[in-house]
JSON list of C-alpha atoms and ligand atoms in Angstrom, two decimals:
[
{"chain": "Q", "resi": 19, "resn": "UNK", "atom": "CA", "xyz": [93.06, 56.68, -60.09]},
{"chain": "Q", "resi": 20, "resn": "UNK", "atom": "CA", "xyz": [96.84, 55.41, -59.39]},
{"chain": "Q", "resi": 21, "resn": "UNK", "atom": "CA", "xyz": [99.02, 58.04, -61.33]},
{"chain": "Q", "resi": 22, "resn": "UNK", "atom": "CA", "xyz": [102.44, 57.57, -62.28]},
{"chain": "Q", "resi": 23, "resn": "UNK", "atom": "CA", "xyz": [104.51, 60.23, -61.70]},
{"chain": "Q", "resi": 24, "resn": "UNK", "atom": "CA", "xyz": [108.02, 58.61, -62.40]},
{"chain": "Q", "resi": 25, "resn": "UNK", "atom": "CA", "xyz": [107.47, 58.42, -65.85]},
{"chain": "Q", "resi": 26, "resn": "UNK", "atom": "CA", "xyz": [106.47, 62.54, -65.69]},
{"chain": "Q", "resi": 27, "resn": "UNK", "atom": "CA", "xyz": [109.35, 63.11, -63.66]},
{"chain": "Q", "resi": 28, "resn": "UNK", "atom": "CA", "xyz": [111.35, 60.91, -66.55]},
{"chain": "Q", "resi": 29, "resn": "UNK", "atom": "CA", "xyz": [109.97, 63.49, -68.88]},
{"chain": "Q", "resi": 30, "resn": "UNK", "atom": "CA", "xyz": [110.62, 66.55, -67.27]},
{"chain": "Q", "resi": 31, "resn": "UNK", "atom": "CA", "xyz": [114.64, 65.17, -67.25]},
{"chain": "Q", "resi": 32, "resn": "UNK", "atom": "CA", "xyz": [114.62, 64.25, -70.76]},
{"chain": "Q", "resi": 33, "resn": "UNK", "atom": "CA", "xyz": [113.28, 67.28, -71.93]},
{"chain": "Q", "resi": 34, "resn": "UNK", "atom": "CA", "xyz": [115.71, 69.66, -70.29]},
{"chain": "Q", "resi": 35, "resn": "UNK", "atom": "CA", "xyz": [118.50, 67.48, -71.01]},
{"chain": "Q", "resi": 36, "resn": "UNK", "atom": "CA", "xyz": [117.56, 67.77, -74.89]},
{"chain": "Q", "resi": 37, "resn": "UNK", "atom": "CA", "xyz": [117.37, 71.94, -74.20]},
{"chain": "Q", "resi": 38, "resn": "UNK", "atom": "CA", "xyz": [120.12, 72.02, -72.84]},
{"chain": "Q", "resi": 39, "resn": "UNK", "atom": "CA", "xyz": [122.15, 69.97, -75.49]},
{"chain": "Q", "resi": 40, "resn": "UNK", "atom": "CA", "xyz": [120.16, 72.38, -77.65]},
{"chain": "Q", "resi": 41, "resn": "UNK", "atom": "CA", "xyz": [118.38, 75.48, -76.52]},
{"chain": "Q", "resi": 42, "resn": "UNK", "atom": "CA", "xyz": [115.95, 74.97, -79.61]},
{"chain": "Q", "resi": 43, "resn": "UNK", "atom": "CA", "xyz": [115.74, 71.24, -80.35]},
{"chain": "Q", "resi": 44, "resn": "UNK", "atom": "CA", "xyz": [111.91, 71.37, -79.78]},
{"chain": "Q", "resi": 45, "resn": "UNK", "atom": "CA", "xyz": [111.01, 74.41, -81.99]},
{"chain": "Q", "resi": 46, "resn": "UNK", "atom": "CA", "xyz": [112.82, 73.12, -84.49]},
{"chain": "Q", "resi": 47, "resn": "UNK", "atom": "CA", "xyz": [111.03, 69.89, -84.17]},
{"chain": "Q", "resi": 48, "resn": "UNK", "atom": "CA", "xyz": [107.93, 71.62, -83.27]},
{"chain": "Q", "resi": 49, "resn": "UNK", "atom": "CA", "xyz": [107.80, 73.87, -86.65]},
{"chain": "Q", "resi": 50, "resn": "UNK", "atom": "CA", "xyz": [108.30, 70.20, -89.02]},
{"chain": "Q", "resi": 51, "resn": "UNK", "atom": "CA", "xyz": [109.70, 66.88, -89.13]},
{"chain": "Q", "resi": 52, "resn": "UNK", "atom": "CA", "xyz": [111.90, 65.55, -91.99]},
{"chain": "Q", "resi": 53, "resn": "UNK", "atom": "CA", "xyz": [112.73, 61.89, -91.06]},
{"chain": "Q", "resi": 54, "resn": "UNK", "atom": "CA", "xyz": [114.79, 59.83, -94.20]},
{"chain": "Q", "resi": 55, "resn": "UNK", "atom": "CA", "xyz": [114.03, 56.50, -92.68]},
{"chain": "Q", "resi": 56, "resn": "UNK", "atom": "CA", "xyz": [110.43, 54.57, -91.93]},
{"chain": "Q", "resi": 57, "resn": "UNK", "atom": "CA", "xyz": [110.95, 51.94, -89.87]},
{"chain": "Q", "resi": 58, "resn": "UNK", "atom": "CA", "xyz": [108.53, 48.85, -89.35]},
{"chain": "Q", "resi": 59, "resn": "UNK", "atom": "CA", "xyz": [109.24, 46.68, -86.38]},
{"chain": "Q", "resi": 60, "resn": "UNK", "atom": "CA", "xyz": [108.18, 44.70, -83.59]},
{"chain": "Q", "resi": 61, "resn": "UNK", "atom": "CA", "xyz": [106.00, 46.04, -80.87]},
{"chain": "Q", "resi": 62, "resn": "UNK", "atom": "CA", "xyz": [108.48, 44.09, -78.41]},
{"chain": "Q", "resi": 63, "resn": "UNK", "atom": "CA", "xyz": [109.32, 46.40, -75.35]},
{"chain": "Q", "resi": 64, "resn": "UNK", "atom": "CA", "xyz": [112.98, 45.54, -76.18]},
{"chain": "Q", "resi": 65, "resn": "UNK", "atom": "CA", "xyz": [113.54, 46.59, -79.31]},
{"chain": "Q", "resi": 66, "resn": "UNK", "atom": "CA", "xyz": [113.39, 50.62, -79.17]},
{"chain": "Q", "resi": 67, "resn": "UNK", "atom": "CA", "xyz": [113.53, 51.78, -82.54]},
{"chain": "Q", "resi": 68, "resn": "UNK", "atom": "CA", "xyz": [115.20, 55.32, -82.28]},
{"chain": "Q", "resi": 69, "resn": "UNK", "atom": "CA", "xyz": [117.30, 54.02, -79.69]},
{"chain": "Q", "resi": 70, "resn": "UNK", "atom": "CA", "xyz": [118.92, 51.07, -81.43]},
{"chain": "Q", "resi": 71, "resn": "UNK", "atom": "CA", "xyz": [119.93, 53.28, -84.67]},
{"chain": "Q", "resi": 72, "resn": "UNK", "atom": "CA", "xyz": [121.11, 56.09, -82.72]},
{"chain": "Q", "resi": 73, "resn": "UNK", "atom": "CA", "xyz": [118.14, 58.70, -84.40]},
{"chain": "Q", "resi": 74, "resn": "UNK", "atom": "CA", "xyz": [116.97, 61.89, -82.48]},
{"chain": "Q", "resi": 75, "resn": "UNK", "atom": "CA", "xyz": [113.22, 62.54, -82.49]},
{"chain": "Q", "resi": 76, "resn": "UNK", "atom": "CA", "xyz": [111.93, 63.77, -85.94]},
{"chain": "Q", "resi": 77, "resn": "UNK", "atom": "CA", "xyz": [115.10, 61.10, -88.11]},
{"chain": "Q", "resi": 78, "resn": "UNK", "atom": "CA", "xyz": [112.59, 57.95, -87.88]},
{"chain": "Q", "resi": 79, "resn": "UNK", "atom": "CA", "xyz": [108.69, 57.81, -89.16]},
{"chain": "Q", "resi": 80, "resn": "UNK", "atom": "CA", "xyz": [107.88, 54.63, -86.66]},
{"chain": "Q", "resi": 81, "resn": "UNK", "atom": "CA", "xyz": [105.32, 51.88, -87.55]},
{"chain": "Q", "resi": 82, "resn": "UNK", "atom": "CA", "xyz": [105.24, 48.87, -84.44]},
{"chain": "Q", "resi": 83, "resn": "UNK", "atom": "CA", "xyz": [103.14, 46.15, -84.36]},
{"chain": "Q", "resi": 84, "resn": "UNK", "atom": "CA", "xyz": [103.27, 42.29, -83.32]},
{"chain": "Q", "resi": 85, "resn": "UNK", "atom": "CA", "xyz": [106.03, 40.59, -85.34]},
{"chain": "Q", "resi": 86, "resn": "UNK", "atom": "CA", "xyz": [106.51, 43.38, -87.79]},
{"chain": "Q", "resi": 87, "resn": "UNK", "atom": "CA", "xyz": [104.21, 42.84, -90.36]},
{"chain": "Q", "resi": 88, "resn": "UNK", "atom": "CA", "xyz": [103.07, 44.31, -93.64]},
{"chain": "Q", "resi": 89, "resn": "UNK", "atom": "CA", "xyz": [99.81, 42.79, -94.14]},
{"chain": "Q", "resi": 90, "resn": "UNK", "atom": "CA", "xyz": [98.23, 43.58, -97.41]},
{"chain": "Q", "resi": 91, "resn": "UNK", "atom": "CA", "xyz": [95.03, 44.57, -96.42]},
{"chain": "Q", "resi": 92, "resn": "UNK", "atom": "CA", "xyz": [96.22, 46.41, -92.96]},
{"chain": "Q", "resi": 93, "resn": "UNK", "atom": "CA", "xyz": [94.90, 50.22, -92.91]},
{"chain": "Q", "resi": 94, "resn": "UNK", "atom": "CA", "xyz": [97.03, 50.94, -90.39]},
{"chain": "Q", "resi": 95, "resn": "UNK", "atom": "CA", "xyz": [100.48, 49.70, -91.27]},
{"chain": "Q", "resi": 96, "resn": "UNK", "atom": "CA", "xyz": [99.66, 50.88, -95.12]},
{"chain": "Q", "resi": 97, "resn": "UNK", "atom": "CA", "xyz": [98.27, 54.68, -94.42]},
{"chain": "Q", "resi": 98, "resn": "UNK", "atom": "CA", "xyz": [101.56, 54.90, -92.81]},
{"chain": "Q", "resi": 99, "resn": "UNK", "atom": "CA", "xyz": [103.80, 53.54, -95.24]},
{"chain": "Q", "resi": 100, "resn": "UNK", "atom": "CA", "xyz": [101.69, 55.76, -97.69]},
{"chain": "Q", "resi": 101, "resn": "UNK", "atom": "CA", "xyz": [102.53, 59.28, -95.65]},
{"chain": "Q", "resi": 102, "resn": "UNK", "atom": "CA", "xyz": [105.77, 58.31, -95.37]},
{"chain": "Q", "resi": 103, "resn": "UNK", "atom": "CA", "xyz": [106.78, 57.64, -98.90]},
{"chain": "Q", "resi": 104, "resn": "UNK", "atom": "CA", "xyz": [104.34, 59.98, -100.61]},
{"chain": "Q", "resi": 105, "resn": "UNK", "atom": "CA", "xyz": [103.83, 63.10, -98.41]},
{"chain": "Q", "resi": 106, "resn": "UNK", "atom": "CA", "xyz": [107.53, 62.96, -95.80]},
{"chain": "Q", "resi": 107, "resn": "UNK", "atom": "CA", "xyz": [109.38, 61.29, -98.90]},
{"chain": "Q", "resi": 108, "resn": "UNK", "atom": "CA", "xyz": [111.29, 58.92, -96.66]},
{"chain": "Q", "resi": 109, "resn": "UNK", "atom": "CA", "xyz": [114.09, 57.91, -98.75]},
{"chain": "Q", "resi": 110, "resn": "UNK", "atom": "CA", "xyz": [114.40, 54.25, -96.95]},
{"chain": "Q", "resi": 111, "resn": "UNK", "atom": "CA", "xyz": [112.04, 51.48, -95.17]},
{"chain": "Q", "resi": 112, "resn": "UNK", "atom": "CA", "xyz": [113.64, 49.44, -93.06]},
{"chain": "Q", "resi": 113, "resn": "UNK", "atom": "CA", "xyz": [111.46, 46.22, -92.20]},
{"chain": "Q", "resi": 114, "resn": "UNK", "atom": "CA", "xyz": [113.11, 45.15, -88.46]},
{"chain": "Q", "resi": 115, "resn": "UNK", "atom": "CA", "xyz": [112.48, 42.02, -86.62]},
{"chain": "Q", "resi": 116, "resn": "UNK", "atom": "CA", "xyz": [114.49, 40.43, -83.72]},
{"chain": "Q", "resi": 117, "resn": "UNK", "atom": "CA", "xyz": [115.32, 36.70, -83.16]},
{"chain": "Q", "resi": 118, "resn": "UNK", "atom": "CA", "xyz": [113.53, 35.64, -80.19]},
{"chain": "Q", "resi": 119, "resn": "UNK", "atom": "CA", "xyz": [110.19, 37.38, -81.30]},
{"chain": "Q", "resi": 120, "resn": "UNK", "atom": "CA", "xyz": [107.53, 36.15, -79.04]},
{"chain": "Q", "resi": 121, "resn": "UNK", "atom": "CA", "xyz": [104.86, 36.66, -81.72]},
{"chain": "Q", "resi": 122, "resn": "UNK", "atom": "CA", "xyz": [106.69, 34.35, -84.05]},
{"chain": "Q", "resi": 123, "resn": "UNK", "atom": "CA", "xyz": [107.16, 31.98, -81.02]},
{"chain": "Q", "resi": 124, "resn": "UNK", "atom": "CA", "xyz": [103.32, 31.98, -80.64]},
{"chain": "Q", "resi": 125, "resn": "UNK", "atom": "CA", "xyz": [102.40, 31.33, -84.43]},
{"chain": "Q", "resi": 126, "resn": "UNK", "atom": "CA", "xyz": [105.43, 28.45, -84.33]},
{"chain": "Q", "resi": 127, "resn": "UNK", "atom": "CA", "xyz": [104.05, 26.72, -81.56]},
{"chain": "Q", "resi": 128, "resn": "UNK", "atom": "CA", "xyz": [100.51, 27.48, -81.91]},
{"chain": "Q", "resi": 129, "resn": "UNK", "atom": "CA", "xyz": [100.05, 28.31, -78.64]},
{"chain": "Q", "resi": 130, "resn": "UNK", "atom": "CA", "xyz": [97.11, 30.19, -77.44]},
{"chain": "Q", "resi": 131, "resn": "UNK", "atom": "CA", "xyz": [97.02, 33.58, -76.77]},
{"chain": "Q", "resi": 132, "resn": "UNK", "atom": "CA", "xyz": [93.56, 35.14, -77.58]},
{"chain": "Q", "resi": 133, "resn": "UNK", "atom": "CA", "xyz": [92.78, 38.08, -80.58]},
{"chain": "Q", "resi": 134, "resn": "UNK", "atom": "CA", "xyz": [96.36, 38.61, -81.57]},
{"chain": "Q", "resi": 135, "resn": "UNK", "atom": "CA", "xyz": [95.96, 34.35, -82.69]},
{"chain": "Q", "resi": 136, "resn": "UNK", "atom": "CA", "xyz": [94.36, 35.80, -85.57]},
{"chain": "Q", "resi": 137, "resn": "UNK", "atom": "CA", "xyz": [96.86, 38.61, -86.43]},
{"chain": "Q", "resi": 138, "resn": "UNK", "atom": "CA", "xyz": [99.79, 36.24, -86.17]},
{"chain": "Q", "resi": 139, "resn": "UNK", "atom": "CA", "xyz": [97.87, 33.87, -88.48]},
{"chain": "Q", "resi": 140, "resn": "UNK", "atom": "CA", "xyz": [100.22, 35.12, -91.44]},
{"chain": "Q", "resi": 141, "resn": "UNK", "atom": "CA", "xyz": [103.07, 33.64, -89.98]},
{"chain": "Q", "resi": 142, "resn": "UNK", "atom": "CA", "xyz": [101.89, 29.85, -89.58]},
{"chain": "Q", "resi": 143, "resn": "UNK", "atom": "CA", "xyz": [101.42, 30.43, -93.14]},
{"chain": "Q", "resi": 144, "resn": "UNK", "atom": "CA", "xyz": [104.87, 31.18, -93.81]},
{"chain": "Q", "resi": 145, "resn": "UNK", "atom": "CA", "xyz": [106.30, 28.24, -91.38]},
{"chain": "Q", "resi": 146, "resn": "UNK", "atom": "CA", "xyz": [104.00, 26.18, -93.70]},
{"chain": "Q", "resi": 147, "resn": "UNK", "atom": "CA", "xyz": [105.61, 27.50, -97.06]},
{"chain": "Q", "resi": 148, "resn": "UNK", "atom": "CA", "xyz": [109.24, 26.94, -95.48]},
{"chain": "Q", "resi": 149, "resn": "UNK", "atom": "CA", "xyz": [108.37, 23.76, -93.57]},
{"chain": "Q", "resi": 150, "resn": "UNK", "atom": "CA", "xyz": [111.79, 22.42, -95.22]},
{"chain": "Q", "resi": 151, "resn": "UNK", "atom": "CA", "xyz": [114.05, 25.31, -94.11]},
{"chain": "Q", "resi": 152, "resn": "UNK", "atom": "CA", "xyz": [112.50, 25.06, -90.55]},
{"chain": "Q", "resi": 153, "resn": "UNK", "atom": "CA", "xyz": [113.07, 21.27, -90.18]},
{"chain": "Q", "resi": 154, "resn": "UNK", "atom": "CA", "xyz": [116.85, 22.09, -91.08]},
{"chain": "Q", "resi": 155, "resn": "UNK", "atom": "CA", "xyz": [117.29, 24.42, -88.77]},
{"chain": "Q", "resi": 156, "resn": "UNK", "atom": "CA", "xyz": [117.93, 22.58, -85.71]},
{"chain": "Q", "resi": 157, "resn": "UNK", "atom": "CA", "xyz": [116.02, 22.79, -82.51]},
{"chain": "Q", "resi": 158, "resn": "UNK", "atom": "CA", "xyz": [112.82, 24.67, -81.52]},
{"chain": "Q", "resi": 159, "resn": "UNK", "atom": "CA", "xyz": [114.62, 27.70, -80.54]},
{"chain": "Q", "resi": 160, "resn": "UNK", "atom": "CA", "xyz": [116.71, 27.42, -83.93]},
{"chain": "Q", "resi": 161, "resn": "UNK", "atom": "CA", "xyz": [113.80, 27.20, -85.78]},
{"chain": "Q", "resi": 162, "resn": "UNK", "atom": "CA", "xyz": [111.81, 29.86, -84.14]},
{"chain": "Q", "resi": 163, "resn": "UNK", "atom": "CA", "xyz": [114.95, 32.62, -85.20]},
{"chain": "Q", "resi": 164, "resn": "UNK", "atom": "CA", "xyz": [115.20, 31.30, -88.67]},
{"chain": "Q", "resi": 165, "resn": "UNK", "atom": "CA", "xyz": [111.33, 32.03, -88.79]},
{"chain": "Q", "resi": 166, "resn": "UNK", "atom": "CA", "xyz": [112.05, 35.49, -87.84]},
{"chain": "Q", "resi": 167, "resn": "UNK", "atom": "CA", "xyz": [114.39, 35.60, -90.47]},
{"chain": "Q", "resi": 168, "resn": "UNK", "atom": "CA", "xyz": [112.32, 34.31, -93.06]},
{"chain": "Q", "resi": 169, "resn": "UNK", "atom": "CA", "xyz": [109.15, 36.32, -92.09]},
{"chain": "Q", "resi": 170, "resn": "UNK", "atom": "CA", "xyz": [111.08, 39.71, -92.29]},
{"chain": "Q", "resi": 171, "resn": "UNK", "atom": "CA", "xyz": [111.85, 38.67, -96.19]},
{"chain": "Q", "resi": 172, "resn": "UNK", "atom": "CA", "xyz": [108.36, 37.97, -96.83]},
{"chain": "Q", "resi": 173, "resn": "UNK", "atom": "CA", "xyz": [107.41, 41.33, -94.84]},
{"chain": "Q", "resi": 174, "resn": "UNK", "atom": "CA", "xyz": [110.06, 42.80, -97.28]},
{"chain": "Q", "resi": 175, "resn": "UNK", "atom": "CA", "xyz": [108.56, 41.48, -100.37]},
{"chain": "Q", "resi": 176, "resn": "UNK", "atom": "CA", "xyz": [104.93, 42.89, -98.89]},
{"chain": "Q", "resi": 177, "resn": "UNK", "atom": "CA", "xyz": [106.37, 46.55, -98.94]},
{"chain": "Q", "resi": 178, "resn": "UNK", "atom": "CA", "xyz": [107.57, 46.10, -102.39]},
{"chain": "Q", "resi": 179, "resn": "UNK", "atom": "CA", "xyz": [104.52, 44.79, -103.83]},
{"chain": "Q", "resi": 180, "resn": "UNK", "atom": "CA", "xyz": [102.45, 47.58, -102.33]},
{"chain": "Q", "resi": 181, "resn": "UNK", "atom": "CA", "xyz": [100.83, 50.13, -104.62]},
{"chain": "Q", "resi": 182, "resn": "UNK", "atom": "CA", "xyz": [102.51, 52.86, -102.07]},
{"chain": "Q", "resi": 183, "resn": "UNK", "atom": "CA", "xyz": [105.96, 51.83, -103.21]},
{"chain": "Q", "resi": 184, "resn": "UNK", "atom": "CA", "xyz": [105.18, 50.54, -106.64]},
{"chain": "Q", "resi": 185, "resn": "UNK", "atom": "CA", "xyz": [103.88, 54.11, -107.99]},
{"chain": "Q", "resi": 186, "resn": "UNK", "atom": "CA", "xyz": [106.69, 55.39, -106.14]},
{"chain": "Q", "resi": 187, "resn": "UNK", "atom": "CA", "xyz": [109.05, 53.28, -108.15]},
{"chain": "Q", "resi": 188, "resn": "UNK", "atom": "CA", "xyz": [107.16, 53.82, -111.50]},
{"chain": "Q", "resi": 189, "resn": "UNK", "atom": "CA", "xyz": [107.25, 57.67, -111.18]},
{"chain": "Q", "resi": 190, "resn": "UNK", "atom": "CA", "xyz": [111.22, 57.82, -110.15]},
{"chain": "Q", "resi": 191, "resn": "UNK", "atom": "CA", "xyz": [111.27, 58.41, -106.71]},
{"chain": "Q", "resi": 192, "resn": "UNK", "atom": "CA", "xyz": [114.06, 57.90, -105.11]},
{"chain": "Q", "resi": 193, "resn": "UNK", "atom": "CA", "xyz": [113.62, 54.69, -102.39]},
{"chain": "Q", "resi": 194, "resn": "UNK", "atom": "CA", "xyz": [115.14, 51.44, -100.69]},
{"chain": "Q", "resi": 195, "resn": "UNK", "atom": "CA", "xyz": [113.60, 48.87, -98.88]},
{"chain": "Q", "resi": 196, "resn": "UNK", "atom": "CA", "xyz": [115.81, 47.13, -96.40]},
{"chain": "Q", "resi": 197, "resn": "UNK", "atom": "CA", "xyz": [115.58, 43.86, -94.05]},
{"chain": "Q", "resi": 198, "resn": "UNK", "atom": "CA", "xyz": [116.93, 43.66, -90.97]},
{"chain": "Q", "resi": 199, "resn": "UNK", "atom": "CA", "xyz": [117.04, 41.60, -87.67]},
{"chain": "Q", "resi": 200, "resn": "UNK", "atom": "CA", "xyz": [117.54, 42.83, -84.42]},
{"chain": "Q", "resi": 201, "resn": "UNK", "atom": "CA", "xyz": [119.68, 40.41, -81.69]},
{"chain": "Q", "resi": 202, "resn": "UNK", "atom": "CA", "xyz": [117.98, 40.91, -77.91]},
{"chain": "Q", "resi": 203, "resn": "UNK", "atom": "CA", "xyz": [121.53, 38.89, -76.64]},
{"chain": "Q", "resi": 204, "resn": "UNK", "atom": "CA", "xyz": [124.07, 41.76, -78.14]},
{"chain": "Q", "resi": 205, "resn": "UNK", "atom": "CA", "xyz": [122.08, 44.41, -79.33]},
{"chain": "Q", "resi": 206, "resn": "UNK", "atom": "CA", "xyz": [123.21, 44.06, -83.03]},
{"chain": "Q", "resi": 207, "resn": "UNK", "atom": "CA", "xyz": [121.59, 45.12, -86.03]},
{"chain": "Q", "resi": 208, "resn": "UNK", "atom": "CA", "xyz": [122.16, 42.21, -88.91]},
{"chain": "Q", "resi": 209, "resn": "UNK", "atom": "CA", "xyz": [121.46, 43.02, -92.57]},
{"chain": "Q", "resi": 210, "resn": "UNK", "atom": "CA", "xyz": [119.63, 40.01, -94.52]},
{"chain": "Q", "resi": 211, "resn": "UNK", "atom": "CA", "xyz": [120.78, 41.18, -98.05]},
{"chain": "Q", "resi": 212, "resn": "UNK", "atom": "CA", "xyz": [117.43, 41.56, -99.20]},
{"chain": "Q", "resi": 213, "resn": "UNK", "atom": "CA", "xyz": [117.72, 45.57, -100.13]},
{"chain": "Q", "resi": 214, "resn": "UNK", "atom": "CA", "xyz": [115.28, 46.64, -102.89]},
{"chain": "Q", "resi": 215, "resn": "UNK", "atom": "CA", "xyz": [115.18, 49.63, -105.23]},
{"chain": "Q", "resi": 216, "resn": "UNK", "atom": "CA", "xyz": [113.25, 48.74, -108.44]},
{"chain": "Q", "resi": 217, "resn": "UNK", "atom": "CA", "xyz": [109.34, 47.30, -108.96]},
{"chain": "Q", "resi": 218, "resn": "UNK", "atom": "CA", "xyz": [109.40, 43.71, -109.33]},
{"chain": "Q", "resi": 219, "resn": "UNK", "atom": "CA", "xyz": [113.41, 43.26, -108.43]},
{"chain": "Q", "resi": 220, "resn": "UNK", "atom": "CA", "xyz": [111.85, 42.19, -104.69]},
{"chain": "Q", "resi": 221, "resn": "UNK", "atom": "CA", "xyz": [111.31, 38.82, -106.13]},
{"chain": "Q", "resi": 222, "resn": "UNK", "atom": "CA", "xyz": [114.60, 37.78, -106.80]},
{"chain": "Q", "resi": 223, "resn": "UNK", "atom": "CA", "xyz": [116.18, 39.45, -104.29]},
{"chain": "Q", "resi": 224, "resn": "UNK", "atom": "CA", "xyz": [114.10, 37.84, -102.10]},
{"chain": "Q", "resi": 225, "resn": "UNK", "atom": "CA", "xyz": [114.12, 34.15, -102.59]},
{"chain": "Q", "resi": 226, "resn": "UNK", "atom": "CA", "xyz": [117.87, 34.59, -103.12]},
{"chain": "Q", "resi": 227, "resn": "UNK", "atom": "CA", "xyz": [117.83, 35.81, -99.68]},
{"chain": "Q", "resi": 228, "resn": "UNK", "atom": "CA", "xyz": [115.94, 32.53, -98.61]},
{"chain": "Q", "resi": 229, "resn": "UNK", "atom": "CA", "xyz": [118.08, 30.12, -100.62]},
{"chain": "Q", "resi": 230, "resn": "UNK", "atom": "CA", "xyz": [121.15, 31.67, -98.34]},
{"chain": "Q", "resi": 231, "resn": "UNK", "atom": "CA", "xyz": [119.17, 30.46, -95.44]},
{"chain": "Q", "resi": 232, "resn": "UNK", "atom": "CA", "xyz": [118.12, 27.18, -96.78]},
{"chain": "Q", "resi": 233, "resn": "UNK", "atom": "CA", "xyz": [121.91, 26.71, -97.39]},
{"chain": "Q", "resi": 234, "resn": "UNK", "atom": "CA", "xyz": [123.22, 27.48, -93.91]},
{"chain": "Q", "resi": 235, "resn": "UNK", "atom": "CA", "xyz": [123.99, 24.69, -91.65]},
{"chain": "Q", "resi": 236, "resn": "UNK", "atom": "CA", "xyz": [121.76, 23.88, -88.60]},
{"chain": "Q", "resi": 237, "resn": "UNK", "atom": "CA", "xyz": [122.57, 26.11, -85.29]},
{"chain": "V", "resi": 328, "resn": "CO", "atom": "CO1", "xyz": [108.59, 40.53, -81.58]}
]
């Protein structure tokens, strides 16, 4: 079997360069982790969560999958979300897409790409509820971002809605949800105003967030 030894070699490098920044980095990691943040984002080789935020192994609780979705039925995105509100106390969740997301691309264009057709199904769903924001937006690749945009709100208003962060809410736990989107071109973070503290506030908070991009003007 082919190995590859780069990526060992890679390791070997990054660890000692952590020692030697900090002769005990990994006990300290190694005894428990305390991360403040869960983030949810985009499987997408390109967007590296730690390394976007600037976080050190053990700051971010990391959840990945195609197009960043909270699916309400998904017992693998929702186990997480539940460990790291519940049992690590996480005291944000940031929901993270990117413009340029080739899942959204897929679901927008309905091209073919096998099993994942399925798992991206949620988003044709949301081009069809903002069919009239889409049209507005301009061209295809236009369109595509704003869909990004628009399916890290709904994502947002998933997390809220979720019994995880609900009974959280209800029993005074300190916790924000957060939208965000990730640019590929600069490497900037951009904040979609759709932050959430309270059970039920997502609602509002969230079409307001949607009415801002109904109102902007086409790219
Ligand atoms: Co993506």
């Amino acid at each position: 079997m082919k190995k590859t030894p780069e990526l060992f070699e890679n390791n070997r490098r990054w660890a000692e360069a952590m020692t030697a920044r900090d002769p005990r980095f990994f006990l300290k990691l190694a005894e428990q982790q305390a991360p403040e943040y869960l983030w949810i984002g985009c499987s997408d080789s390109r967007v590296p969560a730690n390394e976007i935020v600037g976080l050190a192994p053990g700051e971010l609780f990391v959840h990945r999958n195609v197009a960043n979705q909270v699916l309400h039925a998904d017992f693998n995105a929702l186990p997480v979300l539940q460990f790291a509100v519940d049992v690590l106390k996480v005291k944000h969740v940031i929901v993270c897409g990117h413009y340029g997301c080739g899942g959204v691309a897929a679901a927008y264009t309905r091209n073919r790409f096998g099993l994942v057709d399925n798992w991206l199904r949620n988003i044709q769903i949301i081009r069809r509820k903002y069919d009239h924001i889409l049209d507005a937006a301009g061209e295809e690749k236009a369109r595509i971002d704003r869909l990004c945009e628009l399916n890290v709100i709904e994502q947002v208003a998933h997390v809220c809605q979720t019994t995880v962060v609900r009974d959280a809410w209800r029993r005074g736990q300190e916790l924000v949800v957060h939208g965000w989107i990730y640019a590929l071109e600069n490497g900037l973070l951009r904040d979609l105003d759709t932050t959430v503290w309270d059970v039920g506030a997502e609602e509002k908070i969230c079409a307001e967030a949607i009415e801002r991009l109904a109102q902007k003007t086409p790219a």
